[in-house]
PDB file of C-alpha atoms in Angstrom:
ATOM      1  CA  MET A   1     169.963  87.604 110.065  1.00 89.00           C
ATOM      2  CA  LYS A   2     166.313  86.801 109.268  1.00 96.00           C
ATOM      3  CA  GLY A   3     164.562  87.628 106.260  1.00 97.00           C
ATOM      4  CA  LYS A   4     161.531  90.137 106.062  1.00 98.00           C
ATOM      5  CA  LEU A   5     158.026  89.160 105.250  1.00 98.00           C
ATOM      6  CA  PHE A   6     156.441  91.684 102.771  1.00 98.00           C
ATOM      7  CA  LEU A   7     152.652  91.865 102.345  1.00 97.00           C
ATOM      8  CA  ILE A   8     152.120  93.033  98.814  1.00 96.00           C
ATOM      9  CA  PRO A   9     148.888  94.246  97.366  1.00 94.00           C
ATOM     10  CA  THR A  10     147.499  93.285  94.130  1.00 93.00           C
ATOM     11  CA  VAL A  11     144.987  95.035  91.703  1.00 92.00           C
ATOM     12  CA  ILE A  12     141.331  94.831  92.550  1.00 91.00           C
ATOM     13  CA  ALA A  13     139.947  95.187  89.010  1.00 87.00           C
ATOM     14  CA  ASP A  14     141.107  94.395  85.616  1.00 78.00           C
ATOM     15  CA  ASP A  15     143.835  96.468  83.740  1.00 64.00           C
ATOM     16  CA  THR A  16     144.548  98.832  86.800  1.00 64.00           C
ATOM     17  CA  SER A  17     148.182  98.370  87.200  1.00 67.00           C
ATOM     18  CA  GLN A  18     148.440 102.105  87.782  1.00 79.00           C
ATOM     19  CA  ALA A  19     146.849 101.595  91.100  1.00 85.00           C
ATOM     20  CA  ILE A  20     149.952  99.963  92.329  1.00 91.00           C
ATOM     21  CA  PRO A  21     152.520 102.299  93.870  1.00 92.00           C
ATOM     22  CA  GLN A  22     156.114 102.305  92.698  1.00 93.00           C
ATOM     23  CA  GLN A  23     157.355 101.040  96.194  1.00 94.00           C
ATOM     24  CA  VAL A  24     155.308  97.754  95.502  1.00 94.00           C
ATOM     25  CA  LYS A  25     156.990  97.453  92.170  1.00 94.00           C
ATOM     26  CA  ASP A  26     160.371  97.832  93.602  1.00 95.00           C
ATOM     27  CA  VAL A  27     159.884  95.299  96.275  1.00 95.00           C
ATOM     28  CA  LEU A  28     158.444  92.809  93.940  1.00 95.00           C
ATOM     29  CA  SER A  29     161.625  93.149  91.761  1.00 95.00           C
ATOM     30  CA  SER A  30     163.898  92.174  94.674  1.00 95.00           C
ATOM     31  CA  ILE A  31     161.900  89.231  95.943  1.00 96.00           C
ATOM     32  CA  LYS A  32     162.177  85.530  94.367  1.00 96.00           C
ATOM     33  CA  THR A  33     159.926  83.694  96.802  1.00 97.00           C
ATOM     34  CA  PHE A  34     156.080  84.210  96.992  1.00 97.00           C
ATOM     35  CA  LEU A  35     153.238  82.571  98.992  1.00 97.00           C
ATOM     36  CA  VAL A  36     150.059  83.189  97.054  1.00 96.00           C
ATOM     37  CA  GLU A  37     146.393  82.029  96.825  1.00 91.00           C
ATOM     38  CA  ASN A  38     146.499  81.232  93.163  1.00 92.00           C
ATOM     39  CA  VAL A  39     149.770  80.695  91.361  1.00 95.00           C
ATOM     40  CA  ARG A  40     148.340  81.364  87.757  1.00 94.00           C
ATOM     41  CA  THR A  41     146.818  84.671  88.683  1.00 92.00           C
ATOM     42  CA  SER A  42     149.934  85.780  90.734  1.00 94.00           C
ATOM     43  CA  ARG A  43     152.310  85.140  87.775  1.00 94.00           C
ATOM     44  CA  ARG A  44     149.823  87.073  85.463  1.00 92.00           C
ATOM     45  CA  TYR A  45     149.540  90.025  87.917  1.00 93.00           C
ATOM     46  CA  ILE A  46     153.473  90.390  88.216  1.00 93.00           C
ATOM     47  CA  SER A  47     153.881  90.028  84.550  1.00 92.00           C
ATOM     48  CA  SER A  48     151.370  92.777  83.890  1.00 90.00           C
ATOM     49  CA  LEU A  49     153.491  95.305  85.877  1.00 90.00           C
ATOM     50  CA  ARG A  50     156.411  94.812  83.247  1.00 90.00           C
ATOM     51  CA  LEU A  51     159.210  94.664  85.915  1.00 92.00           C
ATOM     52  CA  ASP A  52     161.692  93.057  83.500  1.00 90.00           C
ATOM     53  CA  LEU A  53     161.644  89.828  85.638  1.00 90.00           C
ATOM     54  CA  THR A  54     161.994  86.241  84.399  1.00 91.00           C
ATOM     55  CA  ILE A  55     158.799  84.772  85.877  1.00 92.00           C
ATOM     56  CA  GLU A  56     160.230  81.168  85.611  1.00 92.00           C
ATOM     57  CA  GLU A  57     162.880  82.034  87.954  1.00 93.00           C
ATOM     58  CA  LEU A  58     160.409  82.959  90.710  1.00 96.00           C
ATOM     59  CA  GLN A  59     159.142  80.666  93.438  1.00 96.00           C
ATOM     60  CA  PHE A  60     155.543  80.453  93.935  1.00 97.00           C
ATOM     61  CA  ASP A  61     153.801  78.340  96.725  1.00 96.00           C
ATOM     62  CA  VAL A  62     150.111  78.057  97.631  1.00 95.00           C
ATOM     63  CA  LEU A  63     148.968  79.621 100.972  1.00 93.00           C
ATOM     64  CA  ASP A  64     145.276  79.315 101.561  1.00 89.00           C
ATOM     65  CA  LYS A  65     142.794  78.282 104.281  1.00 86.00           C
ATOM     66  CA  LYS A  66     143.551  74.577 103.878  1.00 89.00           C
ATOM     67  CA  THR A  67     147.358  75.167 104.540  1.00 91.00           C
ATOM     68  CA  SER A  68     148.297  73.162 107.766  1.00 91.00           C
ATOM     69  CA  LYS A  69     150.716  74.199 110.378  1.00 89.00           C
ATOM     70  CA  GLN A  70     153.285  71.789 109.365  1.00 92.00           C
ATOM     71  CA  ARG A  71     153.035  72.932 105.702  1.00 94.00           C
ATOM     72  CA  LEU A  72     153.260  76.554 106.944  1.00 94.00           C
ATOM     73  CA  ASP A  73     156.645  75.869 108.638  1.00 95.00           C
ATOM     74  CA  GLU A  74     158.004  74.323 105.401  1.00 95.00           C
ATOM     75  CA  LEU A  75     156.833  77.424 103.301  1.00 96.00           C
ATOM     76  CA  LEU A  76     158.149  80.058 105.493  1.00 96.00           C
ATOM     77  CA  ARG A  77     161.527  78.482 106.312  1.00 96.00           C
ATOM     78  CA  PRO A  78     163.330  80.670 103.952  1.00 96.00           C
ATOM     79  CA  LEU A  79     162.691  83.496 106.255  1.00 97.00           C
ATOM     80  CA  LEU A  80     164.701  81.870 109.037  1.00 97.00           C
ATOM     81  CA  ASP A  81     167.524  81.445 106.386  1.00 96.00           C
ATOM     82  CA  GLY A  82     167.713  85.130 105.809  1.00 96.00           C
ATOM     83  CA  GLU A  83     165.630  85.158 102.504  1.00 97.00           C
ATOM     84  CA  ASN A  84     162.992  87.802 102.096  1.00 98.00           C
ATOM     85  CA  MET A  85     159.689  86.620 101.113  1.00 98.00           C
ATOM     86  CA  GLY A  86     156.217  88.151  99.752  1.00 97.00           C
ATOM     87  CA  ILE A  87     152.690  87.302 100.273  1.00 97.00           C
ATOM     88  CA  LEU A  88     150.357  88.249  97.300  1.00 94.00           C
ATOM     89  CA  SER A  89     146.474  88.142  97.887  1.00 88.00           C
ATOM     90  CA  GLU A  90     144.225  87.073  95.211  1.00 88.00           C
ATOM     91  CA  SER A  91     142.854  90.618  95.420  1.00 89.00           C
ATOM     92  CA  GLY A  92     143.755  93.599  97.368  1.00 91.00           C
ATOM     93  CA  CYS A  93     145.735  93.574 100.507  1.00 93.00           C
ATOM     94  CA  PRO A  94     147.168  90.437 102.192  1.00 93.00           C
ATOM     95  CA  GLY A  95     145.632  89.782 105.648  1.00 90.00           C
ATOM     96  CA  ILE A  96     142.330  91.626 105.014  1.00 90.00           C
ATOM     97  CA  ALA A  97     139.678  89.012 104.289  1.00 84.00           C
ATOM     98  CA  ASP A  98     142.399  86.790 103.169  1.00 84.00           C
ATOM     99  CA  PRO A  99     144.269  83.735 104.389  1.00 83.00           C
ATOM    100  CA  GLY A 100     147.698  85.653 104.607  1.00 89.00           C
ATOM    101  CA  ALA A 101     147.027  86.381 108.130  1.00 92.00           C
ATOM    102  CA  ILE A 102     148.142  83.001 109.328  1.00 92.00           C
ATOM    103  CA  ALA A 103     151.734  83.565 107.868  1.00 95.00           C
ATOM    104  CA  VAL A 104     151.903  86.975 109.419  1.00 96.00           C
ATOM    105  CA  ASN A 105     150.983  85.327 112.867  1.00 95.00           C
ATOM    106  CA  TRP A 106     153.639  82.733 112.362  1.00 96.00           C
ATOM    107  CA  ALA A 107     156.296  85.564 111.254  1.00 97.00           C
ATOM    108  CA  HIS A 108     155.579  87.554 114.582  1.00 97.00           C
ATOM    109  CA  LYS A 109     156.001  84.327 116.755  1.00 96.00           C
ATOM    110  CA  LYS A 110     159.446  83.845 115.122  1.00 96.00           C
ATOM    111  CA  ASN A 111     160.449  87.567 115.642  1.00 97.00           C
ATOM    112  CA  ILE A 112     160.504  88.225 111.934  1.00 97.00           C
ATOM    113  CA  ASP A 113     159.716  91.833 110.539  1.00 98.00           C
ATOM    114  CA  VAL A 114     156.504  91.991 108.793  1.00 98.00           C
ATOM    115  CA  ILE A 115     156.364  94.925 106.236  1.00 97.00           C
ATOM    116  CA  PRO A 116     152.819  95.872 104.948  1.00 97.00           C
ATOM    117  CA  LEU A 117     152.974  97.770 101.673  1.00 96.00           C
ATOM    118  CA  VAL A 118     150.486 100.452 100.548  1.00 93.00           C
ATOM    119  CA  GLY A 119     147.980  99.207  97.776  1.00 91.00           C
ATOM    120  CA  PRO A 120     144.273  99.214  96.921  1.00 92.00           C
ATOM    121  CA  SER A 121     141.795  97.451  99.298  1.00 94.00           C
ATOM    122  CA  SER A 122     138.292  97.533  98.084  1.00 95.00           C
ATOM    123  CA  ILE A 123     136.943  97.451 101.674  1.00 96.00           C
ATOM    124  CA  PHE A 124     138.730 100.550 102.902  1.00 96.00           C
ATOM    125  CA  LEU A 125     138.324 102.507  99.658  1.00 96.00           C
ATOM    126  CA  ALA A 126     134.588 101.834  99.816  1.00 98.00           C
ATOM    127  CA  LEU A 127     134.512 103.099 103.468  1.00 98.00           C
ATOM    128  CA  MET A 128     136.412 106.159 102.527  1.00 98.00           C
ATOM    129  CA  ALA A 129     134.000 107.150  99.779  1.00 98.00           C
ATOM    130  CA  SER A 130     130.813 106.157 101.665  1.00 98.00           C
ATOM    131  CA  GLY A 131     130.421 109.125 103.837  1.00 97.00           C
ATOM    132  CA  PHE A 132     129.661 106.953 106.850  1.00 98.00           C
ATOM    133  CA  ASN A 133     131.316 106.706 110.221  1.00 97.00           C
ATOM    134  CA  GLY A 134     135.051 105.982 109.574  1.00 97.00           C
ATOM    135  CA  GLN A 135     135.812 106.048 113.399  1.00 96.00           C
ATOM    136  CA  LYS A 136     133.585 102.972 114.171  1.00 97.00           C
ATOM    137  CA  PHE A 137     133.131 100.182 111.577  1.00 97.00           C
ATOM    138  CA  CYS A 138     132.884  96.524 111.369  1.00 97.00           C
ATOM    139  CA  PHE A 139     133.777  94.237 108.521  1.00 97.00           C
ATOM    140  CA  ASN A 140     131.441  91.246 108.726  1.00 97.00           C
ATOM    141  CA  GLY A 141     132.789  89.155 105.589  1.00 95.00           C
ATOM    142  CA  TYR A 142     130.029  87.082 103.899  1.00 96.00           C
ATOM    143  CA  LEU A 143     126.468  87.102 105.256  1.00 97.00           C
ATOM    144  CA  PRO A 144     124.394  83.881 105.489  1.00 97.00           C
ATOM    145  CA  ILE A 145     123.092  82.465 102.305  1.00 95.00           C
ATOM    146  CA  ASP A 146     119.657  80.988 103.660  1.00 97.00           C
ATOM    147  CA  LYS A 147     117.175  83.716 103.292  1.00 95.00           C
ATOM    148  CA  LYS A 148     115.686  83.711 106.878  1.00 97.00           C
ATOM    149  CA  GLU A 149     119.176  83.749 108.309  1.00 98.00           C
ATOM    150  CA  LEU A 150     120.334  86.416 105.962  1.00 98.00           C
ATOM    151  CA  GLU A 151     117.016  88.564 107.000  1.00 98.00           C
ATOM    152  CA  LYS A 152     117.891  88.013 110.747  1.00 98.00           C
ATOM    153  CA  GLU A 153     121.476  88.898 110.112  1.00 98.00           C
ATOM    154  CA  ILE A 154     120.586  92.294 108.175  1.00 98.00           C
ATOM    155  CA  ARG A 155     118.198  93.289 111.127  1.00 98.00           C
ATOM    156  CA  LYS A 156     120.891  92.557 113.648  1.00 98.00           C
ATOM    157  CA  LEU A 157     123.580  94.517 111.739  1.00 98.00           C
ATOM    158  CA  GLU A 158     121.152  97.430 111.337  1.00 98.00           C
ATOM    159  CA  GLN A 159     120.333  97.488 115.142  1.00 98.00           C
ATOM    160  CA  GLU A 160     124.084  97.417 116.007  1.00 98.00           C
ATOM    161  CA  SER A 161     124.734 100.336 113.556  1.00 98.00           C
ATOM    162  CA  ARG A 162     122.036 102.449 115.079  1.00 97.00           C
ATOM    163  CA  ARG A 163     122.989 101.526 118.633  1.00 97.00           C
ATOM    164  CA  SER A 164     126.629 102.094 118.302  1.00 97.00           C
ATOM    165  CA  ASN A 165     126.872 104.521 115.551  1.00 97.00           C
ATOM    166  CA  GLN A 166     128.852 101.965 113.659  1.00 98.00           C
ATOM    167  CA  THR A 167     129.320 101.384 109.826  1.00 98.00           C
ATOM    168  CA  GLN A 168     128.538  97.687 108.896  1.00 98.00           C
ATOM    169  CA  ILE A 169     130.546  96.401 105.947  1.00 98.00           C
ATOM    170  CA  PHE A 170     130.020  93.126 104.086  1.00 98.00           C
ATOM    171  CA  ILE A 171     130.406  91.325 100.636  1.00 97.00           C
ATOM    172  CA  GLU A 172     128.916  88.643  98.786  1.00 97.00           C
ATOM    173  CA  THR A 173     129.703  86.213  96.116  1.00 95.00           C
ATOM    174  CA  PRO A 174     129.374  88.256  92.945  1.00 95.00           C
ATOM    175  CA  TYR A 175     126.711  86.077  91.282  1.00 96.00           C
ATOM    176  CA  ARG A 176     124.611  86.617  94.443  1.00 97.00           C
ATOM    177  CA  ASN A 177     124.862  90.366  94.588  1.00 98.00           C
ATOM    178  CA  ASN A 178     121.477  91.222  93.275  1.00 97.00           C
ATOM    179  CA  GLN A 179     119.670  88.777  95.617  1.00 97.00           C
ATOM    180  CA  LEU A 180     121.461  90.584  98.546  1.00 98.00           C
ATOM    181  CA  PHE A 181     120.735  94.085  97.348  1.00 98.00           C
ATOM    182  CA  LYS A 182     116.993  93.058  97.016  1.00 97.00           C
ATOM    183  CA  THR A 183     116.942  91.562 100.406  1.00 98.00           C
ATOM    184  CA  LEU A 184     118.558  94.702 102.037  1.00 98.00           C
ATOM    185  CA  THR A 185     115.974  97.047 100.587  1.00 97.00           C
ATOM    186  CA  GLN A 186     113.110  94.767 101.640  1.00 96.00           C
ATOM    187  CA  VAL A 187     114.236  94.155 105.205  1.00 97.00           C
ATOM    188  CA  SER A 188     115.980  97.369 106.398  1.00 97.00           C
ATOM    189  CA  ASP A 189     114.238 100.617 107.578  1.00 97.00           C
ATOM    190  CA  SER A 190     113.543 102.908 104.734  1.00 97.00           C
ATOM    191  CA  ARG A 191     115.754 105.586 106.391  1.00 97.00           C
ATOM    192  CA  THR A 192     118.760 103.366 106.787  1.00 98.00           C
ATOM    193  CA  MET A 193     121.629 104.333 104.500  1.00 98.00           C
ATOM    194  CA  LEU A 194     123.337 101.854 102.024  1.00 98.00           C
ATOM    195  CA  CYS A 195     126.431 102.540 100.196  1.00 98.00           C
ATOM    196  CA  ILE A 196     127.065 100.286  97.095  1.00 98.00           C
ATOM    197  CA  SER A 197     130.655 100.256  95.927  1.00 98.00           C
ATOM    198  CA  LYS A 198     131.227  98.136  92.741  1.00 97.00           C
ATOM    199  CA  ASP A 199     134.241  97.508  90.490  1.00 95.00           C
ATOM    200  CA  VAL A 200     136.534  99.879  92.646  1.00 94.00           C
ATOM    201  CA  THR A 201     139.370 101.270  90.604  1.00 92.00           C
ATOM    202  CA  GLY A 202     137.929  99.485  87.488  1.00 91.00           C
ATOM    203  CA  LYS A 203     136.433 100.841  84.350  1.00 90.00           C
ATOM    204  CA  THR A 204     132.671 100.575  85.564  1.00 92.00           C
ATOM    205  CA  GLU A 205     133.306 101.987  88.942  1.00 94.00           C
ATOM    206  CA  MET A 206     130.352 103.053  90.885  1.00 97.00           C
ATOM    207  CA  ILE A 207     130.189 104.235  94.465  1.00 98.00           C
ATOM    208  CA  LYS A 208     126.870 105.585  95.555  1.00 98.00           C
ATOM    209  CA  THR A 209     125.031 106.339  99.010  1.00 98.00           C
ATOM    210  CA  LYS A 210     121.475 106.497  99.237  1.00 98.00           C
ATOM    211  CA  THR A 211     118.632 105.630 101.736  1.00 98.00           C
ATOM    212  CA  MET A 212     117.037 102.222 101.383  1.00 98.00           C
ATOM    213  CA  GLU A 213     113.855 104.029 100.146  1.00 97.00           C
ATOM    214  CA  GLN A 214     115.787 105.706  97.354  1.00 98.00           C
ATOM    215  CA  TRP A 215     117.487 102.326  96.385  1.00 98.00           C
ATOM    216  CA  LYS A 216     114.060 100.719  96.017  1.00 96.00           C
ATOM    217  CA  LYS A 217     113.533 103.257  93.140  1.00 95.00           C
ATOM    218  CA  GLU A 218     116.811 102.419  91.305  1.00 91.00           C
ATOM    219  CA  SER A 219     117.407  99.849  88.697  1.00 90.00           C
ATOM    220  CA  ILE A 220     120.860  98.535  89.316  1.00 94.00           C
ATOM    221  CA  ASP A 221     122.655  95.280  88.152  1.00 95.00           C
ATOM    222  CA  LEU A 222     125.464  93.893  90.240  1.00 97.00           C
ATOM    223  CA  HIS A 223     125.480  90.479  88.835  1.00 97.00           C
ATOM    224  CA  LYS A 224     129.026  88.919  88.741  1.00 95.00           C
ATOM    225  CA  ILE A 225     130.498  92.470  89.683  1.00 96.00           C
ATOM    226  CA  PRO A 226     132.877  92.683  92.722  1.00 95.00           C
ATOM    227  CA  THR A 227     130.937  94.681  95.095  1.00 97.00           C
ATOM    228  CA  VAL A 228     131.093  96.025  98.754  1.00 98.00           C
ATOM    229  CA  PHE A 229     128.088  96.911 100.598  1.00 98.00           C
ATOM    230  CA  LEU A 230     128.180  99.349 103.645  1.00 98.00           C
ATOM    231  CA  LEU A 231     125.123  99.847 105.882  1.00 98.00           C
ATOM    232  CA  TYR A 232     124.787 102.893 108.308  1.00 98.00           C
ATOM    233  CA  ALA A 233     121.800 103.479 110.538  1.00 97.00           C
ATOM    234  CA  GLY A 234     123.686 105.556 113.046  1.00 90.00           C
ATOM    235  CA  ARG A 235     123.467 109.250 113.934  1.00 77.00           C
TER     236      ARG A 235
END
């Protein structure tokens, strides 16, 4: 019998363990071996759930974008020996804007069951609350840093949204959020809609949808606050 690979969501804001379903806590209580982006934060997360576990008895190994195929084979070998394993993202759900996908792909090739668990995802929570098209959407990850390239990409996304009636979703390194917001309002058509979703599930959560013209009149500070941007120019 082979083990199962569980995809385990983590919190996306501070002090929000209530956002984690009981099913996730039950699975965490039954697993001893984890692949994680950051060992320290993963230990702290599991400890915060108060599951009566001895953290020192758990095995944590790093899985990130630098993990080689050979190393991946070593890390996931316990699955072939019948041991269940868990993947923990640094924030939100493994496999979504997250290096966990490479382990999931490996598991499928080895005919190992992959079990995704329900939990918070800032991307999908933002889409749900935006009022934009949830039938057609695209997550674009990070946009270019160079100003000219950024402006070009924003115009491209706006055109695609208008042409395909598609919601465009993207994120930025938190300390560059304000610059991205300013560029969005300067480059986009005044009628294009923008949803800003910051600190989702956190104490300062704010999700607002306005036209670019309306946003130009707003005073908003997104500096160092995890934020998801959604752009919609469709019908």
